[in-house]
Coordinates of C-alpha atoms in Angstrom, one line a residue:
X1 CA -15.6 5.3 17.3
X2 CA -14.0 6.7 13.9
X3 CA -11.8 9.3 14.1
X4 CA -10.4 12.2 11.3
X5 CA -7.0 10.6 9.9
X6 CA -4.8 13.5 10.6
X7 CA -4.4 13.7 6.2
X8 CA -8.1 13.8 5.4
X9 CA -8.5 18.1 6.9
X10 CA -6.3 19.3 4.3
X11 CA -7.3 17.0 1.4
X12 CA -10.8 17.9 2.2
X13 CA -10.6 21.6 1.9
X14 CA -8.6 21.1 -1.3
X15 CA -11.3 18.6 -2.9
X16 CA -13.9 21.3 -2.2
X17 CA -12.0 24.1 -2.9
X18 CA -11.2 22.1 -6.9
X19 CA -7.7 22.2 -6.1
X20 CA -7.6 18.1 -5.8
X21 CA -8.4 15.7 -8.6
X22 CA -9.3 12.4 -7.4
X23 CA -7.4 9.5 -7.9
X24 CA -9.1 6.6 -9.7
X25 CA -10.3 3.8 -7.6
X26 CA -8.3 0.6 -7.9
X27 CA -10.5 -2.3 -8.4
X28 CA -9.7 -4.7 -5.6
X29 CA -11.6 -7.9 -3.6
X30 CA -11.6 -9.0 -0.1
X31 CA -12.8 -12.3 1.8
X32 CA -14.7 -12.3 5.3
X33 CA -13.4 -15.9 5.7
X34 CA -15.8 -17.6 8.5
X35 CA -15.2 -20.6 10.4
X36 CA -17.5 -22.3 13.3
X37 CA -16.6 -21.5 16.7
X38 CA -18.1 -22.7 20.0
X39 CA -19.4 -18.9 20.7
X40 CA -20.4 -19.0 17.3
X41 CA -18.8 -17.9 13.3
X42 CA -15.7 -16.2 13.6
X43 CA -13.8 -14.3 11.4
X44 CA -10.3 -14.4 10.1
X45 CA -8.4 -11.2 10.7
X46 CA -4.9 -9.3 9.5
X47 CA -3.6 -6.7 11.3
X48 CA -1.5 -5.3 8.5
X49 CA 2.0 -4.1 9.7
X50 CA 2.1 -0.1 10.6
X51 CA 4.6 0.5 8.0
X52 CA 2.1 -0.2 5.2
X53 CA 1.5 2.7 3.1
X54 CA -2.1 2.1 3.0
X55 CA -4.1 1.1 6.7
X56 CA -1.4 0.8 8.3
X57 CA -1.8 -1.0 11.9
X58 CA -5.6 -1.9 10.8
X59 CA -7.1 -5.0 11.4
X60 CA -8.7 -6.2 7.7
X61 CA -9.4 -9.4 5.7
X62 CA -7.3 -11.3 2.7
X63 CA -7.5 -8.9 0.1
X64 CA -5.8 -6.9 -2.8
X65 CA -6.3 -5.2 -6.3
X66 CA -7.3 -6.5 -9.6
X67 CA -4.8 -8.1 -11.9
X68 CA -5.1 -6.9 -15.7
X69 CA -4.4 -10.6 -17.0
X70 CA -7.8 -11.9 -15.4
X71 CA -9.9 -9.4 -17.6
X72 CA -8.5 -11.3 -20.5
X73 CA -8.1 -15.0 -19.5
X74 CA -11.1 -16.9 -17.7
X75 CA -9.4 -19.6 -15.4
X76 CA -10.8 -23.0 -15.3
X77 CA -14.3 -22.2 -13.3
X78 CA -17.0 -24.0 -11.7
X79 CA -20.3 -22.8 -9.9
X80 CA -22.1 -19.2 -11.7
X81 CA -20.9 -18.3 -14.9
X82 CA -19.0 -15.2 -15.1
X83 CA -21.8 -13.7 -16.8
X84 CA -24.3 -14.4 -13.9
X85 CA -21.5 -12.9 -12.0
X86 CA -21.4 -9.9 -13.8
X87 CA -25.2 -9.6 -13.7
X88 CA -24.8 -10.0 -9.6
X89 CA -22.2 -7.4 -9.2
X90 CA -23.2 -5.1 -11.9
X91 CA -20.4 -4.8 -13.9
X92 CA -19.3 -6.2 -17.4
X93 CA -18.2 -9.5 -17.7
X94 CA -14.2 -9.0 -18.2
X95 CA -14.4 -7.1 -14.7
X96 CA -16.6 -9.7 -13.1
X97 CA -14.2 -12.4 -13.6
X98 CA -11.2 -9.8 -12.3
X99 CA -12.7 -9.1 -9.1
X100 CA -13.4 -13.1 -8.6
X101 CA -10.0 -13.8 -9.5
X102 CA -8.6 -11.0 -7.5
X103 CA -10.6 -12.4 -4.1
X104 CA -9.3 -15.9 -4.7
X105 CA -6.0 -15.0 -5.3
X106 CA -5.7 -12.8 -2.6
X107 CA -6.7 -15.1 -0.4
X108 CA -4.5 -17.8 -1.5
X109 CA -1.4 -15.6 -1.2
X110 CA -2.5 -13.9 2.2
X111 CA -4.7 -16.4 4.4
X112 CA -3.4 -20.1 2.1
X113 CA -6.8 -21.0 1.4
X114 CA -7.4 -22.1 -1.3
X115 CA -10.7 -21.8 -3.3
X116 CA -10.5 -24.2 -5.9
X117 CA -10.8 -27.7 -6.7
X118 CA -10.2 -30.5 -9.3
X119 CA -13.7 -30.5 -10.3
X120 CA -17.5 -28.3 -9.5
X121 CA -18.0 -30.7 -6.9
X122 CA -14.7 -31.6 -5.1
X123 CA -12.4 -29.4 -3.2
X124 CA -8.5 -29.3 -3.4
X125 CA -6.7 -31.6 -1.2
X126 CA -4.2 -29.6 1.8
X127 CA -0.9 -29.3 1.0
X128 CA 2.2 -26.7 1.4
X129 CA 1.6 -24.7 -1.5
X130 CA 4.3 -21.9 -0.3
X131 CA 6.0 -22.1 -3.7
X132 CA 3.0 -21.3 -5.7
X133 CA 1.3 -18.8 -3.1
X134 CA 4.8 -16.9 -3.6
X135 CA 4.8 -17.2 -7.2
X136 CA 1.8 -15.8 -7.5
X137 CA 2.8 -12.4 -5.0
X138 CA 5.4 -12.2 -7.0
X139 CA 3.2 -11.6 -10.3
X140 CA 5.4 -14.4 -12.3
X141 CA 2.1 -16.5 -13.4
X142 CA -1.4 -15.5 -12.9
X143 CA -4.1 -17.3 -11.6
X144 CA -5.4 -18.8 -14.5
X145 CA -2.1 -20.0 -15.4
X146 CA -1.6 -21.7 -11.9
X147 CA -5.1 -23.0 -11.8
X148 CA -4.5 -24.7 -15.1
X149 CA -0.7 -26.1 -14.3
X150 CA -2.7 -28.0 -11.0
X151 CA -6.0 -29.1 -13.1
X152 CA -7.6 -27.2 -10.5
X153 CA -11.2 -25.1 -11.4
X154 CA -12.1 -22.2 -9.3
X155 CA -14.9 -22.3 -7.3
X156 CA -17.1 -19.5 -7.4
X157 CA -19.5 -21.0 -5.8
X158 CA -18.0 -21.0 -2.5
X159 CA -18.1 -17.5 -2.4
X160 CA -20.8 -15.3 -1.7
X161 CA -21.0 -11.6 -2.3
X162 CA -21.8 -8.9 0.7
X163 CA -21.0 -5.6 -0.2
X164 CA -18.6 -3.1 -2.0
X165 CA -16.9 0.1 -0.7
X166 CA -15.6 3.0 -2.6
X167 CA -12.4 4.8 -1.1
X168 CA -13.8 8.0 -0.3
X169 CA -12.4 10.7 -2.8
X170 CA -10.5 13.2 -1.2
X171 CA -7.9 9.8 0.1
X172 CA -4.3 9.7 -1.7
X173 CA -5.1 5.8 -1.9
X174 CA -8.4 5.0 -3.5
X175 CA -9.7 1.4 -3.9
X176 CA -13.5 -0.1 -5.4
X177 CA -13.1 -3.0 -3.4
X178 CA -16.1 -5.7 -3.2
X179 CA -16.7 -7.9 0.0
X180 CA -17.0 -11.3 -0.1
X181 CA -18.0 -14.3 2.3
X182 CA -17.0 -17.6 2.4
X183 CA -16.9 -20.7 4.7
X184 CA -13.3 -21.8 5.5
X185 CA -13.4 -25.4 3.3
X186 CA -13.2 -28.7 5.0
X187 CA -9.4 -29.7 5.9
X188 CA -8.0 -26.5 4.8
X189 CA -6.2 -24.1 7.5
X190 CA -5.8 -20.2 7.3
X191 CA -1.8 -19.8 7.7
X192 CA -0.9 -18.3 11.5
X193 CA 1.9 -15.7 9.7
X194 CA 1.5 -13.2 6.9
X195 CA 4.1 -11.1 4.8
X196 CA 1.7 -7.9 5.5
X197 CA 0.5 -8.6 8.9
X198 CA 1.7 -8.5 12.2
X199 CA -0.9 -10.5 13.4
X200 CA -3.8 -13.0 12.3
X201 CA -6.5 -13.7 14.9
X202 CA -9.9 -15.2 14.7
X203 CA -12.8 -13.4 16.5
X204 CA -16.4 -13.4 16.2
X205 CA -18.1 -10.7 15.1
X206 CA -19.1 -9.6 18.5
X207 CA -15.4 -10.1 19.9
X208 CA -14.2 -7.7 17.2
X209 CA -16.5 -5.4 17.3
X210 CA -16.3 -5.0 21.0
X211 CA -12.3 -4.5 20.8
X212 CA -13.1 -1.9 17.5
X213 CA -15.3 0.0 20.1
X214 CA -12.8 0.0 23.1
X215 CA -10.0 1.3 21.2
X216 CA -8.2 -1.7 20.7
X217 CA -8.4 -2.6 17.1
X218 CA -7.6 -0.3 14.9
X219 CA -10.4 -0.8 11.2
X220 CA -11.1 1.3 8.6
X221 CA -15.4 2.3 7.8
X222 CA -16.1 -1.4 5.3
X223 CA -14.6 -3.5 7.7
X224 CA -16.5 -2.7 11.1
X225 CA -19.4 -2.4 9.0
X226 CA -19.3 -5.9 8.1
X227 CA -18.4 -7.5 11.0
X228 CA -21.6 -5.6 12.2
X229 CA -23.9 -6.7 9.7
X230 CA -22.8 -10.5 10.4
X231 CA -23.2 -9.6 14.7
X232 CA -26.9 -11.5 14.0
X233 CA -25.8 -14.6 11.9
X234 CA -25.4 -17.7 13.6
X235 CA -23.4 -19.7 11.5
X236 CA -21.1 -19.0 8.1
X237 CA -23.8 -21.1 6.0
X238 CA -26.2 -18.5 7.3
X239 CA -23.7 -15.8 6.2
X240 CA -23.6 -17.1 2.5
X241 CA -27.6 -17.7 3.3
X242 CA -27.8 -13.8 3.9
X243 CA -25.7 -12.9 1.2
X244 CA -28.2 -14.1 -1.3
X245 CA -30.9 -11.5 -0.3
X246 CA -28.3 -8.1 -0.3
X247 CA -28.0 -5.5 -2.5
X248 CA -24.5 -4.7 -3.7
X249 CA -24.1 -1.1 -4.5
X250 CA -21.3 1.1 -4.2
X251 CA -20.8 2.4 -0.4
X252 CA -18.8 6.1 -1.1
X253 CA -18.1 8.2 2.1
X254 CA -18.2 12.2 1.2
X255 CA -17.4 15.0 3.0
X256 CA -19.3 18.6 4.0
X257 CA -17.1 21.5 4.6
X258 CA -18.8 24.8 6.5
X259 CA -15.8 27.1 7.8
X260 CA -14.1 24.8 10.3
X261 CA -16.3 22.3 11.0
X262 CA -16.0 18.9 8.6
X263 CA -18.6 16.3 8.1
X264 CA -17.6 12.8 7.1
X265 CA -20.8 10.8 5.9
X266 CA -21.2 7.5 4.4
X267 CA -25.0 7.1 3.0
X268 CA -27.2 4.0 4.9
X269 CA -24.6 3.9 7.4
X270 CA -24.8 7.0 9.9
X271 CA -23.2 5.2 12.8
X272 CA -19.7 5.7 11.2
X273 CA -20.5 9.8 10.4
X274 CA -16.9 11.8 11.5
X275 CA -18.0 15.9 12.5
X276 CA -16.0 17.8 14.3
X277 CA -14.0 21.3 14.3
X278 CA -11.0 21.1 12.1
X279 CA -9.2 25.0 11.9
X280 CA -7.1 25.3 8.9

């Protein structure tokens, strides 16, 4: 069950009172990786370290903002054109290929998969790519810049768009973020340690939602959601299958203030609604 952060009371009473601007969401892109399991697809999972500014002690997916230099340079690319892409996530074409960069990259650098390839039909051979992975945290080249060094195409192909959450806007941290699927590829590994996480684990849908449920893992709104809306799939192809039919529009959680009492609702999606008795 969702509770009230102890920092959303006060911000909420100042949004509705016009005392608090909004911050601008970040644009930003996370990857549901899936994998075949014997209870069926599981999922790969962060729990990102509880002195992170932002989600702290949450469990969550590969995942991080837009870089500015992939609104002006198209990697190498293979599979839909980033203006199909554009047309599929509704947004303009510069911003498109960001948000595609941004979910490769970020998985890359956080999970070490790698969602490229030397040509539309082949996928990149394993190998310790530390250095690069590092390189790229560190902002020193950018994606297309890497993709290019390696004759390596991204893949778009491989990944399959499921939804995208707007940070509610009475947060300090706000971030547009779209939610991708994709199949682990062939011979590749997700790494077992991450720089943000204190743990990586992979559980099925079911498995995660159970332990979300009991108490024990810690997500924000999107990420339950998700792992909710794949509890009927049976495999990751039928994941990407499913992704095919979905609407992406943007998911944005607002609040309702009436003396004490404060509302939390996210449209479509009332099993996550937050109402309780908050004095000031």
């Amino acid at each position: 069950m969702l509770e009230m952060p102890p920092s959303w009371p006060a911000r909420i009473r100042a949004l509705a009172a016009g005392e608090l601007v909004p911050v601008p969401p970040k644009p930003s892109a996370t990857v549901v990786l899936l994998r075949e399991g014997a209870a069926g697809p599981e999922a790969y999972l962060l729990r990102r370290r509880a002195t992170m500014a932002f989600a702290g002690g949450m469990y969550a997916y590969p995942g991080g903002g837009v870089d500015p230099r992939d609104r002006e340079v198209r990697p190498p690319w293979a599979g839909p054109s980033t203006a199909r892409w554009a047309e599929r996530l509704g947004v303009d074409e510069p911003t498109a290929c960001a948000v595609l960069c941004a979910a490769v990259r970020e998985t890359f650098e956080e999970a070490g998969v790698l969602l490229a390839g030397p040509d539309a039909g082949t996928l990149v051979e394993p190998r310790d790519w530390a250095a690069e992975r590092a390189a790229l945290e560190r902002h020193e080249v950018s994606l297309a810049e890497f993709l290019t060094e390696q004759r390596l195409v991204l893949r778009s192909d491989l990944l399959a768009p499921w939804a995208r959450w707007v940070t509610p806007e009475f947060e300090e941290r706000r971030f547009d973020t779209w939610f991708f699927v994709a199949a682990l590829p062939p011979g590749q590994a997700a790494a077992d340690t991450v720089g943000e996480a204190d743990r990586v684990a992979w559980l099925t849908p079911a498995a995660a939602v159970a332990g979300f449920e009991a108490g024990e893992f810690g997500m924000l709104p999107p990420t339950v959601t998700v792992l909710r809306e794949l509890l009927p799939l049976g495999s990751a192809a039928g994941a990407a299958a499913a992704a095919r039919g979905r609407t992406v529009v943007p998911v944005l959680g607002r609040a309702e203030v009436a003396g004490d009492r404060m509302t939390v609702r996210w449209s479509g999606y009332d099993e996550l609604t937050i109402d309780g008795v908050f004095p000031a």
